[in-house]
């Protein structure tokens, strides 16, 4: 990781020149790459019995740990903590909460000691009580001013080059690409289009509620501190049903939180492709699976072979991790 | 209306041949048509100060009364009543409910006498307690077997030809078209793509909750009888925020239930176009506005002129109502 820390970040998620058809240059030859190429070839060939009409070519991707990193802890949580630290002086009431006090002191362990409730409290404080426009500009400002603690890269450059190539390759083959994240939908939408070429309306995630009301004499959308939807585990198929309204043909994730999504896609009948990204690279990225509290992957690893799901071995299958 | 009843329904929502650029042939010359053409011309001309990049060209449309008819009562309610009538014998428990008893007897007044609660009860009985696949096939079967009581047309041919042309014209000019309906999202998604060229993931509407659970030994999405979201009035901007994540550039509706949606779009700053479809044609369609319980339009009519919103006069502005 140290080696990568000094590389200048690039703003170019696109890997192919306009003249050439996108392919998967950062994917090593092997069964993962060939499974993907074969699947796309057969489902886009009108002569093949497994052909899928373009209108039905839906591909869904988890985000944290699938399209970008999630270690040493979720980047959205880093945003939330930084926000509470910065805005703490304007919110004396936050001092009464042990969790928010921990956040203001940058004490991650203090937050995590309260489990999921601790995380939710910090997220609520940093994601609600403001208009949609204010939140958007807060996130943009943070992305421009903060860096990953270990690589020194801006967080929106902690995206995986081979996955950028996969997204682009699928779109070039008539697939619509969607994000179905356990993370916050509004946070993601700020930067997903620039990073991945995925527009806001193809981004799904967990959400809090919102109201349309007058703020400073203008009618605006205000984000309120109440959970609306948790887009994780069995919530992922439900979210796909509610927001996409079609069963995906391709589903890609990295943890057991994606199991139901990949199951929903691959059990739908017809040609289907399920993919797990397995974090096996302790040198260039991180190695973790069944014992990790972040991105825990156990059931998926056990059942993938019998279910015919591809398990991508990051260390072996990817020649690069981040964009140059 | 009688005159139209014998026309054979057409399956062609597309009005232009592939060679010619789509235009608005069923729109009469006048200020409504020229407002639309001028707005699209300036927002798609890179030399114009009002130019809008293609990624931001979002157009939202109400459905009932805007893209298709809603008289003598909402077509989705017709579906719900027909379903309860047909399935009644399999649900002896429905007999205990006065509303469902009315529905089984085809007594519309009995249902409506209970107000909104009556409608919700019939919709719940007909829209939940089944998998997403079962619901979809029920709606398809109904569309193929039932006809509008006054025109004799299949319901999915009760769509407005000038609006089909507008949708297509906007898409040809780089606008993404979305439906933001007060009606049920799953009901709409069954036929919206064929009727309007709008894919399921660009259809928003009111929804009930869903679960991912085992049915007949298979994991499936099951629709459950609990309201999830009401996409009407101030709910429309909220739904747009949650599902599209961008402020629309063009918003089109026909009732005061669309007021907040059009307001949200047109107050967002920059060039914006708000449109009301005013039902003024008692001969070819229906004439109703401020006194109607369905599609009530009063505040919108009063405020449209000062807000610069276009009010389309169906009788004067449209040369045709339904597709041939
Ligand atoms: Ca993940
Ligand atoms: Ca309407």
XYZ file of C-alpha atoms and ligand atoms in Angstrom:
650
model
C 0.000 0.000 0.000
C 2.859 2.342 0.814
C 4.034 2.038 -2.768
C 0.749 3.324 -4.113
C 0.513 6.261 -1.754
C 2.563 8.626 -3.923
C 0.838 7.964 -7.225
C -1.020 11.003 -8.508
C -4.772 10.403 -8.584
C -6.343 10.308 -12.015
C -9.765 11.653 -12.970
C -10.241 9.141 -15.761
C -12.419 6.172 -14.885
C -12.665 5.285 -18.566
C -10.093 2.746 -19.645
C -10.511 2.366 -23.375
C -10.158 4.899 -26.140
C -13.415 5.626 -27.955
C -12.210 3.666 -30.986
C -11.712 0.310 -29.325
C -14.450 -1.837 -27.780
C -14.081 -1.923 -23.983
C -12.598 -5.136 -22.650
C -11.098 -6.238 -19.354
C -7.375 -5.352 -19.596
C -6.784 -5.397 -15.820
C -8.244 -8.890 -15.489
C -5.734 -11.743 -15.647
C -6.537 -14.644 -17.952
C -8.285 -17.408 -16.010
C -11.662 -18.827 -15.117
C -13.079 -15.628 -13.546
C -12.396 -13.532 -16.632
C -13.486 -16.214 -19.072
C -16.727 -16.848 -17.150
C -17.616 -13.185 -17.508
C -16.637 -12.935 -21.185
C -18.470 -16.163 -22.056
C -21.616 -15.098 -20.237
C -21.756 -11.716 -21.941
C -20.989 -13.257 -25.331
C -23.809 -15.780 -25.140
C -26.440 -13.419 -23.691
C -25.827 -10.780 -26.367
C -25.753 -13.124 -29.355
C -29.220 -13.264 -30.967
C -28.377 -16.693 -32.392
C -27.597 -18.147 -28.966
C -30.399 -19.900 -27.019
C -29.241 -17.926 -23.950
C -29.744 -14.571 -25.697
C -31.303 -11.883 -23.478
C -33.072 -8.879 -25.064
C -31.336 -5.601 -24.286
C -34.301 -4.264 -22.263
C -33.811 -7.110 -19.763
C -30.040 -6.782 -19.354
C -29.851 -5.522 -15.776
C -26.624 -5.783 -13.775
C -26.512 -4.850 -10.072
C -23.411 -4.097 -8.033
C -22.841 -3.738 -4.339
C -20.579 -0.742 -3.646
C -18.479 -1.011 -0.432
C -15.840 -3.694 -0.984
C -17.176 -4.433 -4.494
C -16.640 -1.215 -6.464
C -14.481 0.645 -3.952
C -12.654 -0.155 -0.707
C -14.133 -0.459 2.755
C -11.074 -0.833 4.998
C -9.977 0.052 7.626
C -13.643 1.101 7.989
C -16.503 2.269 5.773
C -15.644 5.545 4.046
C -19.120 6.895 4.661
C -18.489 6.468 8.380
C -15.263 8.427 7.933
C -17.366 11.189 6.366
C -19.874 11.046 9.223
C -17.180 11.267 11.907
C -15.360 14.109 10.142
C -18.642 15.990 9.841
C -19.543 15.576 13.522
C -16.005 16.648 14.509
C -16.200 19.740 12.325
C -19.771 20.751 13.183
C -19.586 19.796 16.874
C -19.006 23.377 18.069
C -22.337 24.406 16.462
C -24.210 21.575 18.196
C -23.724 21.783 21.972
C -26.525 19.191 22.344
C -24.287 16.547 20.752
C -22.053 16.657 23.850
C -24.800 14.892 25.808
C -24.535 11.769 23.647
C -21.626 9.405 24.479
C -21.496 8.277 20.822
C -21.383 11.795 19.363
C -18.871 12.830 22.028
C -16.665 9.925 20.859
C -17.107 11.092 17.280
C -16.143 14.669 18.141
C -13.005 13.311 19.775
C -12.268 11.093 16.740
C -12.591 8.036 18.990
C -13.664 5.330 16.549
C -13.625 2.576 19.181
C -15.995 4.571 21.360
C -18.466 4.698 18.466
C -18.082 1.059 17.490
C -18.436 -0.081 21.120
C -22.135 0.799 20.760
C -22.437 -1.509 17.767
C -24.810 -0.693 14.909
C -26.646 1.854 17.057
C -23.459 3.861 17.460
C -22.917 3.980 13.717
C -26.536 4.916 13.051
C -26.378 7.768 15.564
C -23.298 9.301 13.913
C -24.797 8.833 10.462
C -28.082 10.468 11.498
C -26.310 13.476 13.014
C -24.285 13.995 9.838
C -26.904 13.084 7.227
C -30.091 14.783 8.462
C -31.332 18.186 9.562
C -30.266 19.782 6.285
C -31.573 20.223 2.772
C -30.602 17.836 -0.020
C -28.505 20.618 -1.580
C -26.593 21.312 1.632
C -25.843 17.623 2.138
C -24.607 17.287 -1.425
C -22.263 20.216 -1.102
C -20.980 18.950 2.282
C -20.066 15.583 0.748
C -18.393 17.216 -2.258
C -16.329 19.436 -0.001
C -15.252 16.433 2.088
C -14.264 14.397 -0.967
C -12.111 17.285 -2.149
C -10.377 17.745 1.183
C -9.884 14.321 2.760
C -7.731 11.316 2.000
C -7.681 7.638 2.796
C -5.546 7.145 5.936
C -3.357 4.421 4.449
C -3.076 5.115 0.721
C -3.305 8.901 0.858
C -5.673 8.769 -2.113
C -8.869 10.807 -2.226
C -11.673 8.435 -1.251
C -13.329 8.659 -4.667
C -10.096 7.278 -6.145
C -10.258 4.217 -3.902
C -12.280 2.542 -6.638
C -11.232 -0.693 -8.300
C -9.873 -0.392 -11.820
C -10.967 -3.918 -12.867
C -14.517 -3.127 -11.745
C -14.546 0.138 -13.721
C -13.594 -1.946 -16.739
C -16.321 -4.485 -15.974
C -18.994 -1.754 -15.656
C -17.936 -0.211 -18.921
C -17.701 -3.551 -20.690
C -21.221 -4.495 -19.595
C -22.658 -1.138 -20.690
C -20.943 -1.477 -24.066
C -22.801 -4.788 -24.352
C -26.222 -3.305 -23.658
C -26.365 -3.982 -19.921
C -27.747 -1.286 -17.632
C -25.564 -0.971 -14.541
C -27.080 -0.265 -11.116
C -25.586 0.141 -7.659
C -27.431 -1.646 -4.845
C -25.523 -0.609 -1.745
C -26.024 -1.100 1.959
C -24.525 2.385 2.278
C -26.412 5.659 2.105
C -28.050 6.437 -1.210
C -27.572 10.233 -1.102
C -23.908 9.952 -0.142
C -23.266 7.664 -3.092
C -25.182 9.700 -5.620
C -22.901 12.699 -5.128
C -19.897 10.989 -6.722
C -21.084 7.751 -8.380
C -21.653 9.277 -11.806
C -18.161 10.742 -12.068
C -16.487 7.670 -10.552
C -18.457 4.867 -12.208
C -20.524 6.453 -14.968
C -23.689 5.458 -13.057
C -26.326 8.231 -12.879
C -28.132 9.025 -9.590
C -31.334 7.281 -10.686
C -29.447 4.001 -11.103
C -28.048 4.178 -7.583
C -29.925 2.384 -4.792
C -28.949 2.242 -1.144
C -30.072 2.622 2.425
C -31.967 5.821 3.096
C -33.406 8.079 5.718
C -36.730 9.844 5.301
C -37.211 13.253 3.754
C -39.810 16.018 3.799
C -40.772 18.703 1.322
C -41.053 21.892 3.354
C -40.251 25.574 3.495
C -36.666 26.447 4.435
C -35.505 30.068 4.290
C -38.667 30.997 2.390
C -38.189 28.299 -0.244
C -39.778 24.873 -0.616
C -37.019 22.287 -0.343
C -36.309 18.635 0.393
C -35.069 18.278 3.959
C -33.447 15.073 5.188
C -34.928 13.961 8.501
C -33.421 11.668 11.182
C -35.614 8.638 10.658
C -34.641 5.414 8.908
C -36.504 4.840 5.649
C -34.956 1.662 4.240
C -32.021 -0.642 5.033
C -30.698 -1.963 1.753
C -28.823 -4.973 3.092
C -29.295 -8.764 3.190
C -32.970 -9.590 2.398
C -33.474 -5.833 1.980
C -31.471 -5.948 -1.262
C -33.984 -8.039 -3.254
C -36.787 -5.943 -1.755
C -35.012 -2.716 -2.751
C -34.415 -4.061 -6.259
C -38.092 -4.970 -6.551
C -39.199 -1.541 -5.323
C -36.751 0.603 -7.272
C -35.776 -1.346 -10.387
C -38.872 -3.494 -10.748
C -36.996 -6.176 -12.720
C -34.973 -9.223 -11.733
C -31.259 -8.670 -12.392
C -29.368 -10.875 -14.823
C -25.969 -10.209 -13.233
C -25.368 -9.559 -9.516
C -21.995 -8.756 -7.959
C -21.130 -8.412 -4.279
C -18.423 -9.098 -1.744
C -20.079 -10.070 1.536
C -22.872 -12.126 3.028
C -24.926 -8.917 2.964
C -25.111 -9.545 -0.803
C -26.095 -13.204 -0.564
C -29.832 -12.642 -0.994
C -29.283 -10.217 -3.859
C -27.148 -12.710 -5.780
C -29.567 -15.510 -4.913
C -32.546 -13.437 -6.101
C -30.824 -12.714 -9.399
C -29.484 -16.186 -10.076
C -32.584 -18.152 -9.060
C -34.780 -16.076 -11.368
C -34.483 -18.572 -14.217
C -32.736 -18.218 -17.556
C -29.045 -17.427 -17.929
C -27.759 -15.679 -14.814
C -24.353 -14.669 -13.484
C -23.511 -14.309 -9.778
C -20.108 -12.936 -8.784
C -18.361 -12.572 -5.434
C -15.298 -10.347 -5.117
C -13.013 -12.078 -2.599
C -10.504 -9.810 -0.840
C -7.383 -11.955 -0.916
C -4.685 -9.369 -1.499
C -2.969 -8.291 1.726
C -0.146 -6.647 -0.208
C -1.933 -4.387 -2.686
C -5.222 -4.075 -0.773
C -6.584 -6.086 2.192
C -7.225 -9.772 2.851
C -10.373 -10.607 4.795
C -13.479 -12.754 4.660
C -15.206 -14.981 7.233
C -13.584 -13.408 10.307
C -13.964 -9.732 9.375
C -16.583 -7.509 10.979
C -16.519 -5.345 7.835
C -17.473 -7.162 4.638
C -17.979 -10.511 6.346
C -18.070 -13.290 3.759
C -18.714 -16.847 4.872
C -21.958 -18.337 3.604
C -21.231 -16.897 0.179
C -17.828 -18.589 -0.013
C -19.275 -21.904 1.114
C -22.244 -21.934 -1.258
C -20.743 -20.224 -4.317
C -19.333 -23.424 -5.889
C -22.587 -25.411 -5.730
C -24.578 -22.395 -6.897
C -22.245 -21.800 -9.833
C -21.280 -18.317 -8.691
C -17.898 -16.928 -9.762
C -15.524 -16.082 -6.896
C -13.010 -13.470 -8.014
C -9.645 -13.835 -6.291
C -8.388 -10.234 -6.167
C -4.737 -11.237 -5.722
C -4.738 -13.651 -8.659
C -7.419 -12.270 -10.985
C -6.601 -8.555 -10.952
C -3.381 -7.139 -12.388
C -4.147 -3.674 -10.938
C -6.255 -2.542 -8.005
C -6.742 1.222 -8.333
C -6.869 3.467 -11.422
C -3.544 5.067 -12.354
C -66.704 8.875 -27.375
C -69.175 6.586 -29.127
C -67.493 7.312 -32.435
C -64.176 6.046 -31.179
C -65.529 2.854 -29.683
C -65.256 0.795 -32.870
C -61.772 1.766 -33.922
C -59.372 -1.146 -33.842
C -56.712 -0.646 -31.164
C -53.188 -0.248 -32.437
C -50.043 -1.580 -30.817
C -47.870 1.208 -32.159
C -47.131 3.969 -29.679
C -44.364 5.232 -31.936
C -45.520 7.963 -34.246
C -42.547 8.757 -36.452
C -40.711 6.544 -38.854
C -37.098 5.882 -37.878
C -35.879 8.216 -40.631
C -37.562 11.390 -39.458
C -36.885 13.248 -36.239
C -39.853 12.925 -33.833
C -42.011 16.008 -33.591
C -45.457 16.796 -32.250
C -47.859 16.118 -35.161
C -50.960 15.773 -32.954
C -50.355 19.128 -31.280
C -52.130 22.103 -32.861
C -50.077 25.205 -33.554
C -50.348 27.634 -30.665
C -48.681 28.797 -27.488
C -48.652 25.376 -25.761
C -46.849 23.674 -28.612
C -44.460 26.574 -29.229
C -43.592 26.822 -25.517
C -42.539 23.180 -25.558
C -40.612 23.404 -28.819
C -38.851 26.609 -27.757
C -37.887 25.205 -24.387
C -36.417 22.030 -25.849
C -34.638 23.976 -28.576
C -32.887 26.322 -26.153
C -31.973 23.697 -23.548
C -30.370 21.423 -26.139
C -28.413 24.091 -28.013
C -24.841 24.252 -26.634
C -24.575 27.859 -27.846
C -27.620 28.943 -25.858
C -27.143 30.325 -22.318
C -30.036 28.074 -21.231
C -28.281 24.920 -22.459
C -28.628 21.918 -20.110
C -26.116 19.049 -20.290
C -27.723 15.787 -21.348
C -27.019 14.099 -17.987
C -29.289 16.645 -16.274
C -32.203 16.458 -18.723
C -34.820 14.824 -16.514
C -38.523 14.988 -17.383
C -41.186 13.670 -15.011
C -44.774 12.829 -15.875
C -47.781 12.073 -13.759
C -49.734 9.130 -15.221
C -53.499 9.136 -14.461
C -55.065 11.981 -16.424
C -51.689 13.050 -17.834
C -50.511 10.101 -19.932
C -53.716 8.076 -19.925
C -57.326 8.606 -18.896
C -58.787 8.437 -15.401
C -62.526 8.687 -15.999
C -65.138 7.588 -15.058
C -62.786 6.324 -12.297
C -59.134 5.281 -11.930
C -58.352 2.259 -14.112
C -56.297 0.695 -11.361
C -59.396 0.708 -9.197
C -61.242 -1.018 -12.030
C -58.535 -3.688 -11.920
C -58.826 -3.999 -8.144
C -62.606 -4.384 -8.227
C -62.492 -6.915 -11.074
C -59.894 -8.919 -9.148
C -61.914 -8.970 -5.929
C -65.030 -9.970 -7.901
C -63.180 -12.804 -9.621
C -61.258 -14.080 -6.598
C -64.059 -13.541 -4.071
C -65.161 -17.212 -4.058
C -61.636 -18.192 -2.903
C -61.688 -15.677 -0.047
C -64.711 -16.273 2.197
C -63.137 -13.889 4.747
C -63.705 -10.981 2.357
C -67.453 -11.323 2.876
C -67.032 -9.939 6.399
C -65.838 -6.587 5.070
C -68.564 -4.190 3.840
C -66.109 -2.656 1.347
C -64.967 -5.965 -0.141
C -68.558 -7.159 -0.188
C -69.422 -4.048 -2.239
C -66.498 -4.815 -4.546
C -67.630 -8.428 -5.040
C -71.031 -7.106 -6.004
C -69.498 -4.529 -8.354
C -71.022 -1.764 -6.235
C -68.660 1.146 -6.851
C -70.695 3.571 -4.768
C -70.510 1.250 -1.772
C -66.704 1.328 -2.027
C -66.451 5.063 -2.574
C -68.855 5.763 0.317
C -65.975 4.742 2.613
C -63.715 7.368 1.035
C -60.008 6.775 0.641
C -60.116 3.904 3.147
C -62.534 2.029 0.934
C -60.242 2.356 -2.066
C -57.184 1.331 -0.042
C -58.946 -1.778 1.253
C -59.850 -2.958 -2.250
C -56.379 -2.166 -3.531
C -54.729 -4.063 -0.659
C -56.907 -7.134 -1.210
C -56.037 -7.189 -4.910
C -52.378 -6.114 -4.746
C -50.944 -8.085 -1.813
C -50.680 -11.634 -0.552
C -49.031 -12.811 -3.768
C -45.589 -12.918 -5.319
C -44.406 -10.194 -7.674
C -44.629 -12.669 -10.567
C -48.224 -13.636 -9.766
C -49.266 -9.985 -9.544
C -47.617 -9.181 -12.844
C -49.361 -12.024 -14.630
C -52.727 -11.094 -13.061
C -52.432 -7.538 -14.391
C -51.382 -8.748 -17.843
C -54.344 -11.099 -18.014
C -56.711 -8.305 -16.988
C -55.322 -5.889 -19.573
C -55.866 -8.520 -22.258
C -59.431 -9.255 -21.227
C -61.053 -6.015 -20.106
C -62.176 -2.857 -21.821
C -62.950 0.711 -20.889
C -66.712 0.937 -20.171
C -67.302 3.920 -22.456
C -64.824 3.675 -25.322
C -64.565 -0.121 -25.491
C -60.803 0.240 -25.863
C -58.397 -1.914 -23.880
C -57.230 0.188 -20.932
C -53.643 0.269 -22.145
C -54.921 1.947 -25.328
C -56.545 4.735 -23.306
C -53.252 6.598 -23.579
C -52.963 10.043 -25.116
C -51.400 10.209 -28.562
C -50.057 13.780 -28.102
C -48.340 12.698 -24.895
C -46.745 9.683 -26.607
C -45.372 12.144 -29.146
C -44.113 14.441 -26.396
C -42.343 11.579 -24.584
C -40.681 10.460 -27.762
C -39.753 13.980 -28.783
C -38.111 14.640 -25.420
C -36.168 11.360 -25.541
C -34.988 12.161 -29.061
C -33.628 15.379 -27.565
C -31.658 13.684 -24.819
C -34.242 13.912 -22.041
C -34.776 10.917 -19.767
C -38.487 10.355 -19.216
C -39.824 9.204 -15.840
C -43.304 8.485 -14.547
C -44.108 9.844 -11.084
C -47.606 8.549 -10.415
C -49.901 8.605 -7.435
C -51.013 5.174 -8.672
C -49.433 1.849 -7.812
C -45.884 1.388 -9.037
C -46.118 -2.366 -9.717
C -49.377 -2.023 -11.635
C -47.834 0.614 -13.890
C -44.597 -1.235 -14.497
C -46.415 -4.136 -16.113
C -47.448 -2.127 -19.176
C -45.586 1.228 -19.109
C -42.681 0.065 -21.253
C -44.885 -1.195 -24.063
C -47.275 1.762 -23.870
C -44.853 4.635 -23.306
C -41.361 3.270 -23.926
C -40.555 3.898 -20.244
C -38.705 1.008 -18.556
C -39.722 -0.234 -15.079
C -36.789 1.475 -13.351
C -37.977 4.864 -14.624
C -41.459 4.343 -13.197
C -42.215 5.712 -9.725
C -45.488 5.487 -7.873
C -47.228 4.661 -4.657
C -46.231 1.324 -3.193
C -46.994 -1.288 -0.608
C -44.262 -3.140 1.282
C -42.661 -6.368 0.158
C -40.746 -9.242 1.719
C -38.171 -11.686 0.382
C -39.280 -15.085 1.633
C -39.785 -18.715 0.743
C -42.914 -19.513 -1.256
C -43.442 -23.037 -2.596
C -39.835 -23.903 -1.764
C -38.432 -20.896 -3.617
C -37.220 -17.530 -2.353
C -39.476 -14.854 -3.831
C -40.658 -11.291 -3.427
C -44.083 -11.283 -1.800
C -46.247 -8.171 -1.722
C -47.628 -7.505 1.748
C -50.702 -5.460 2.784
C -48.925 -2.510 4.334
C -48.515 0.941 2.786
C -44.919 1.798 1.924
C -45.155 5.173 0.200
C -47.876 7.510 -1.076
C -46.529 9.268 -4.147
C -48.931 12.198 -4.216
C -48.851 15.918 -3.369
C -45.751 16.654 -1.229
C -44.911 12.957 -1.582
C -44.020 13.515 -5.241
C -40.950 15.703 -4.603
C -39.948 13.317 -1.808
C -40.319 10.304 -4.112
C -38.323 12.063 -6.827
C -35.580 12.834 -4.310
C -35.514 9.243 -3.064
C -35.736 7.445 -6.395
C -34.293 9.775 -9.030
C -31.968 11.818 -6.831
C -32.013 14.778 -9.223
C -34.286 17.780 -9.642
C -36.390 17.490 -12.810
C -36.094 20.035 -15.583
C -39.576 19.351 -16.964
C -42.616 18.319 -14.905
C -46.037 17.504 -16.300
C -49.240 16.784 -14.402
C -52.994 17.311 -14.511
C -54.200 17.831 -10.945
C -53.408 19.586 -7.695
C -51.764 16.315 -6.634
C -48.994 17.346 -9.047
C -48.649 20.898 -7.763
C -45.687 20.231 -5.458
C -43.923 18.157 -8.122
C -44.173 20.951 -10.690
C -43.235 23.520 -8.057
C -40.189 21.459 -6.989
C -39.017 21.184 -10.589
C -39.657 24.766 -11.626
C -38.286 26.459 -8.492
C -35.005 24.558 -8.757
C -33.316 27.373 -10.663
C -32.136 27.475 -14.252
C -34.426 26.906 -17.237
C -37.443 24.894 -16.194
C -40.750 23.875 -17.801
C -43.947 23.141 -15.869
C -46.979 21.837 -17.739
C -50.572 21.170 -16.718
C -52.844 19.076 -18.929
C -56.301 20.616 -18.613
C -59.203 18.279 -19.426
C -61.435 20.556 -21.470
C -62.809 18.200 -24.084
C -66.246 16.846 -23.183
C -66.771 15.549 -26.725
C -63.658 13.506 -27.419
C -62.719 12.843 -23.788
C -63.966 14.438 -20.549
C -64.142 18.000 -19.209
C -63.360 18.448 -15.521
C -61.172 20.469 -13.171
C -61.910 22.280 -9.916
C -65.153 20.461 -9.115
C -64.071 16.915 -9.899
C -63.272 14.400 -7.178
C -60.967 12.612 -9.637
C -58.115 14.727 -10.965
C -59.118 17.838 -9.051
C -57.353 20.878 -10.475
C -57.876 24.258 -8.833
C -54.756 25.734 -7.237
C -52.769 24.707 -10.292
C -55.107 26.578 -12.655
C -55.047 29.681 -10.479
C -51.281 29.824 -10.000
C -50.072 28.536 -13.386
C -50.104 31.963 -15.121
C -48.026 33.756 -12.473
C -45.656 30.796 -12.198
C -45.170 30.646 -15.961
C -46.499 27.116 -16.257
C -48.032 26.013 -19.552
C -51.690 24.959 -19.358
C -52.536 22.611 -22.202
C -56.125 22.935 -23.363
C -56.931 19.426 -24.576
C -59.857 20.529 -26.752
C -57.856 23.244 -28.516
C -54.279 22.022 -28.381
C -54.709 18.379 -29.364
C -55.865 17.265 -32.785
C -56.190 13.650 -31.643
C -56.761 12.084 -28.236
C -56.001 8.355 -28.552
C -53.609 6.479 -30.852
C -55.177 5.156 -34.048
Ca -20.079 -4.822 0.421
Ca -53.175 12.734 -12.304
